[in-house]
Amino acid sequence: MLTNMKRGIICIETEWQITKKKNRLSLNSEPLLRFLDESYGIPFIYRRIATQRELIYYLKQFCKNEYAKYEILYFSFHGQTHGIKLEGEKELLSLNDLLAIGGDIFKNRIVHFSSCRTLLGSQKSIDVFKDNSGAKAVSGYTKSVDSVLSAIHDIALFRECQERKQIPAIFRRLESMQEGLQKELGFRTHSY
């Protein structure tokens, strides 16, 4: 049974259709979020962006108090080690860059990167991002991921975020249910 206090989700997703033809995907996280809303009553806000300018705009908007009940920040992008790729930009946006432009957006939120390899590499870099951002938890993938499998895992993660109040309990339960899938995706988290 899900708790009455829902942790809302803010999803910021890249514009997949303008990418290089070999990477062009017809992805969209909005149906996944609608499924969670219809199944569990989880409120969500969904925004699709292509440029850093758009990202900065939305991060500033979502820092406002009216969005405090949206405790999950869900990034759906292409990724590389310790960064994400915006489709309208040439350069990788590193976790440090994201921290610099994000302001207080991460504070007291669960931050999930649903992107390939964003959490690959040094655990220290992830620890620094988590500690400097004030996030309750940071999670994501260390491998190139299949979009369907990552969507399945993301649904399970967001459901557990509703089921459990304590952050460590969310990830323990998720691991007990999804251990094989987590290995396949290279799922990593930092929370304490």
mmCIF file of C-alpha atoms in Angstrom:
data_model
loop_
_atom_site.group_PDB
_atom_site.id
_atom_site.type_symbol
_atom_site.label_atom_id
_atom_site.label_comp_id
_atom_site.label_asym_id
_atom_site.label_seq_id
_atom_site.Cartn_x
_atom_site.Cartn_y
_atom_site.Cartn_z
ATOM 1 C CA MET A 1 0.000 0.000 0.000
ATOM 2 C CA LEU A 2 1.413 3.371 -0.990
ATOM 3 C CA THR A 3 1.715 6.170 1.542
ATOM 4 C CA ASN A 4 -0.726 9.104 1.392
ATOM 5 C CA MET A 5 2.043 11.697 0.964
ATOM 6 C CA LYS A 6 3.172 11.320 -2.617
ATOM 7 C CA ARG A 7 6.644 12.327 -3.688
ATOM 8 C CA GLY A 8 5.969 14.131 -6.937
ATOM 9 C CA ILE A 9 8.284 13.783 -9.921
ATOM 10 C CA ILE A 10 9.800 16.540 -12.037
ATOM 11 C CA CYS A 11 11.042 15.034 -15.289
ATOM 12 C CA ILE A 12 13.325 16.963 -17.599
ATOM 13 C CA GLU A 13 13.972 15.071 -20.805
ATOM 14 C CA THR A 14 16.099 15.756 -23.841
ATOM 15 C CA GLU A 15 14.595 16.305 -27.270
ATOM 16 C CA TRP A 16 15.438 12.901 -28.769
ATOM 17 C CA GLN A 17 14.239 13.569 -32.319
ATOM 18 C CA ILE A 18 16.891 16.131 -33.279
ATOM 19 C CA THR A 19 19.858 13.937 -32.428
ATOM 20 C CA LYS A 20 22.198 12.329 -34.961
ATOM 21 C CA LYS A 21 20.289 9.894 -37.137
ATOM 22 C CA LYS A 22 22.075 6.830 -35.701
ATOM 23 C CA ASN A 23 21.039 7.885 -32.183
ATOM 24 C CA ARG A 24 17.562 9.159 -33.039
ATOM 25 C CA LEU A 25 14.991 7.552 -30.836
ATOM 26 C CA SER A 26 11.278 7.866 -30.445
ATOM 27 C CA LEU A 27 11.529 8.008 -26.694
ATOM 28 C CA ASN A 28 9.302 9.879 -24.366
ATOM 29 C CA SER A 29 9.110 9.495 -20.591
ATOM 30 C CA GLU A 30 5.725 11.178 -20.355
ATOM 31 C CA PRO A 31 3.716 7.929 -20.863
ATOM 32 C CA LEU A 32 5.754 6.309 -18.067
ATOM 33 C CA LEU A 33 4.882 9.222 -15.789
ATOM 34 C CA ARG A 34 1.204 9.090 -16.796
ATOM 35 C CA PHE A 35 1.221 5.373 -15.962
ATOM 36 C CA LEU A 36 2.599 6.129 -12.483
ATOM 37 C CA ASP A 37 0.028 8.884 -11.983
ATOM 38 C CA GLU A 38 -2.888 6.713 -13.120
ATOM 39 C CA SER A 39 -1.708 3.638 -11.190
ATOM 40 C CA TYR A 40 -0.500 5.230 -7.970
ATOM 41 C CA GLY A 41 -1.623 8.864 -8.045
ATOM 42 C CA ILE A 42 1.955 10.143 -8.277
ATOM 43 C CA PRO A 43 1.892 13.774 -9.431
ATOM 44 C CA PHE A 44 4.396 14.787 -12.089
ATOM 45 C CA ILE A 45 5.639 17.659 -14.192
ATOM 46 C CA TYR A 46 7.181 16.861 -17.554
ATOM 47 C CA ARG A 47 9.358 19.195 -19.639
ATOM 48 C CA ARG A 48 11.238 18.459 -22.847
ATOM 49 C CA ILE A 49 14.319 20.540 -23.640
ATOM 50 C CA ALA A 50 17.128 20.761 -26.193
ATOM 51 C CA THR A 51 19.456 23.481 -24.905
ATOM 52 C CA GLN A 52 21.253 24.511 -21.758
ATOM 53 C CA ARG A 53 19.334 27.767 -21.792
ATOM 54 C CA GLU A 54 16.045 25.860 -21.571
ATOM 55 C CA LEU A 55 17.468 23.665 -18.812
ATOM 56 C CA ILE A 56 18.547 26.694 -16.774
ATOM 57 C CA TYR A 57 15.098 28.245 -17.185
ATOM 58 C CA TYR A 58 13.287 25.174 -15.854
ATOM 59 C CA LEU A 59 15.746 24.524 -13.043
ATOM 60 C CA LYS A 60 15.172 28.082 -11.811
ATOM 61 C CA GLN A 61 11.393 27.675 -12.039
ATOM 62 C CA PHE A 62 11.396 24.400 -10.124
ATOM 63 C CA CYS A 63 13.382 25.935 -7.242
ATOM 64 C CA LYS A 64 10.245 27.829 -6.230
ATOM 65 C CA ASN A 65 8.439 26.740 -3.051
ATOM 66 C CA GLU A 66 5.328 25.745 -4.973
ATOM 67 C CA TYR A 67 7.286 22.757 -6.352
ATOM 68 C CA ALA A 68 8.585 21.518 -2.983
ATOM 69 C CA LYS A 69 6.262 18.472 -3.005
ATOM 70 C CA TYR A 70 8.026 17.270 -6.160
ATOM 71 C CA GLU A 71 10.795 15.482 -4.287
ATOM 72 C CA ILE A 72 12.092 13.452 -7.243
ATOM 73 C CA LEU A 73 14.128 15.071 -9.995
ATOM 74 C CA TYR A 74 14.273 12.761 -13.016
ATOM 75 C CA PHE A 75 16.739 13.507 -15.835
ATOM 76 C CA SER A 76 16.215 11.542 -19.060
ATOM 77 C CA PHE A 77 19.106 12.232 -21.444
ATOM 78 C CA HIS A 78 21.959 10.705 -23.377
ATOM 79 C CA GLY A 79 24.853 10.393 -20.979
ATOM 80 C CA GLN A 80 28.577 9.984 -20.693
ATOM 81 C CA THR A 81 30.829 9.539 -17.692
ATOM 82 C CA HIS A 82 29.775 12.101 -15.067
ATOM 83 C CA GLY A 83 27.609 14.090 -17.468
ATOM 84 C CA ILE A 84 24.534 14.412 -19.644
ATOM 85 C CA LYS A 85 24.140 15.470 -23.253
ATOM 86 C CA LEU A 86 21.558 18.004 -24.352
ATOM 87 C CA GLU A 87 20.570 17.474 -27.967
ATOM 88 C CA GLY A 88 20.820 21.127 -28.936
ATOM 89 C CA GLU A 89 24.346 21.485 -27.539
ATOM 90 C CA LYS A 90 27.720 20.199 -28.704
ATOM 91 C CA GLU A 91 29.398 19.893 -25.317
ATOM 92 C CA LEU A 92 28.742 17.459 -22.517
ATOM 93 C CA LEU A 93 27.154 19.030 -19.450
ATOM 94 C CA SER A 94 29.147 17.610 -16.538
ATOM 95 C CA LEU A 95 27.732 16.935 -13.098
ATOM 96 C CA ASN A 96 29.819 19.883 -11.867
ATOM 97 C CA ASP A 97 28.289 22.127 -14.559
ATOM 98 C CA LEU A 98 24.817 20.914 -13.628
ATOM 99 C CA LEU A 99 25.529 21.660 -9.990
ATOM 100 C CA ALA A 100 26.708 25.183 -10.888
ATOM 101 C CA ILE A 101 23.596 26.036 -12.917
ATOM 102 C CA GLY A 102 21.098 24.143 -10.752
ATOM 103 C CA GLY A 103 21.245 26.275 -7.662
ATOM 104 C CA ASP A 104 19.087 24.783 -4.906
ATOM 105 C CA ILE A 105 17.047 22.561 -7.249
ATOM 106 C CA PHE A 106 18.714 19.388 -5.918
ATOM 107 C CA LYS A 107 18.395 20.217 -2.223
ATOM 108 C CA ASN A 108 16.359 17.628 -0.303
ATOM 109 C CA ARG A 109 15.435 15.804 -3.508
ATOM 110 C CA ILE A 110 16.062 12.333 -4.873
ATOM 111 C CA VAL A 111 17.959 12.910 -8.140
ATOM 112 C CA HIS A 112 17.825 10.139 -10.745
ATOM 113 C CA PHE A 113 19.779 10.170 -14.009
ATOM 114 C CA SER A 114 18.075 7.866 -16.496
ATOM 115 C CA SER A 115 20.919 8.103 -18.969
ATOM 116 C CA CYS A 116 23.740 5.916 -20.212
ATOM 117 C CA ARG A 117 26.966 5.949 -18.186
ATOM 118 C CA THR A 118 26.317 9.188 -16.245
ATOM 119 C CA LEU A 119 27.374 7.536 -12.979
ATOM 120 C CA LEU A 120 30.292 5.627 -14.521
ATOM 121 C CA GLY A 121 33.724 6.426 -13.148
ATOM 122 C CA SER A 122 34.936 7.714 -9.835
ATOM 123 C CA GLN A 123 32.579 7.310 -6.901
ATOM 124 C CA LYS A 124 34.261 10.402 -5.438
ATOM 125 C CA SER A 125 32.791 12.623 -8.206
ATOM 126 C CA ILE A 126 29.315 11.310 -7.455
ATOM 127 C CA ASP A 127 29.888 11.808 -3.719
ATOM 128 C CA VAL A 128 30.960 15.415 -4.344
ATOM 129 C CA PHE A 129 27.864 16.069 -6.471
ATOM 130 C CA LYS A 130 25.574 14.551 -3.846
ATOM 131 C CA ASP A 131 27.204 16.334 -0.926
ATOM 132 C CA ASN A 132 27.492 19.750 -2.617
ATOM 133 C CA SER A 133 23.970 19.604 -4.044
ATOM 134 C CA GLY A 134 22.241 18.765 -0.774
ATOM 135 C CA ALA A 135 20.350 15.930 -2.513
ATOM 136 C CA LYS A 136 18.857 13.182 -0.382
ATOM 137 C CA ALA A 137 20.074 10.629 -2.923
ATOM 138 C CA VAL A 138 21.641 10.438 -6.369
ATOM 139 C CA SER A 139 21.116 7.441 -8.624
ATOM 140 C CA GLY A 140 21.662 6.414 -12.206
ATOM 141 C CA TYR A 141 23.409 4.016 -14.536
ATOM 142 C CA THR A 142 27.046 3.165 -15.245
ATOM 143 C CA LYS A 143 26.457 1.289 -18.505
ATOM 144 C CA SER A 144 24.875 1.937 -21.889
ATOM 145 C CA VAL A 145 21.296 1.023 -21.148
ATOM 146 C CA ASP A 146 18.400 -0.405 -23.073
ATOM 147 C CA SER A 147 15.631 2.189 -22.852
ATOM 148 C CA VAL A 148 12.904 -0.387 -22.131
ATOM 149 C CA LEU A 149 14.869 -2.029 -19.324
ATOM 150 C CA SER A 150 15.773 1.317 -17.771
ATOM 151 C CA ALA A 151 12.095 2.365 -17.952
ATOM 152 C CA ILE A 152 11.109 -0.805 -16.078
ATOM 153 C CA HIS A 153 13.716 -0.068 -13.426
ATOM 154 C CA ASP A 154 12.719 3.602 -13.213
ATOM 155 C CA ILE A 155 9.076 2.631 -12.608
ATOM 156 C CA ALA A 156 10.156 0.302 -9.788
ATOM 157 C CA LEU A 157 12.382 3.024 -8.300
ATOM 158 C CA PHE A 158 9.647 5.659 -8.342
ATOM 159 C CA ARG A 159 7.140 3.253 -6.819
ATOM 160 C CA GLU A 160 9.557 2.445 -3.991
ATOM 161 C CA CYS A 161 10.043 6.181 -3.435
ATOM 162 C CA GLN A 162 6.318 6.312 -2.650
ATOM 163 C CA GLU A 163 6.254 3.140 -0.576
ATOM 164 C CA ARG A 164 9.095 3.982 1.801
ATOM 165 C CA LYS A 165 9.905 7.159 3.721
ATOM 166 C CA GLN A 166 13.527 6.348 4.589
ATOM 167 C CA ILE A 167 15.929 6.739 1.666
ATOM 168 C CA PRO A 168 18.142 3.712 2.506
ATOM 169 C CA ALA A 169 15.018 1.534 2.715
ATOM 170 C CA ILE A 170 14.016 2.578 -0.817
ATOM 171 C CA PHE A 171 17.285 1.357 -2.294
ATOM 172 C CA ARG A 172 17.511 -1.814 -0.162
ATOM 173 C CA ARG A 173 14.026 -2.869 -1.251
ATOM 174 C CA LEU A 174 14.728 -1.948 -4.870
ATOM 175 C CA GLU A 175 17.902 -4.040 -4.852
ATOM 176 C CA SER A 176 16.106 -7.029 -3.333
ATOM 177 C CA MET A 177 13.481 -6.908 -6.099
ATOM 178 C CA GLN A 178 15.593 -5.767 -9.064
ATOM 179 C CA GLU A 179 19.120 -7.083 -8.402
ATOM 180 C CA GLY A 180 19.554 -8.772 -11.790
ATOM 181 C CA LEU A 181 18.228 -5.771 -13.698
ATOM 182 C CA GLN A 182 20.427 -3.441 -11.651
ATOM 183 C CA LYS A 183 23.510 -5.444 -12.651
ATOM 184 C CA GLU A 184 22.440 -5.376 -16.301
ATOM 185 C CA LEU A 185 22.060 -1.579 -16.214
ATOM 186 C CA GLY A 186 24.977 -0.836 -13.900
ATOM 187 C CA PHE A 187 22.674 0.901 -11.430
ATOM 188 C CA ARG A 188 24.495 2.970 -8.815
ATOM 189 C CA THR A 189 23.252 5.104 -5.976
ATOM 190 C CA HIS A 190 24.648 7.411 -3.347
ATOM 191 C CA SER A 191 22.453 8.037 -0.352
ATOM 192 C CA TYR A 192 23.169 8.514 3.329
#
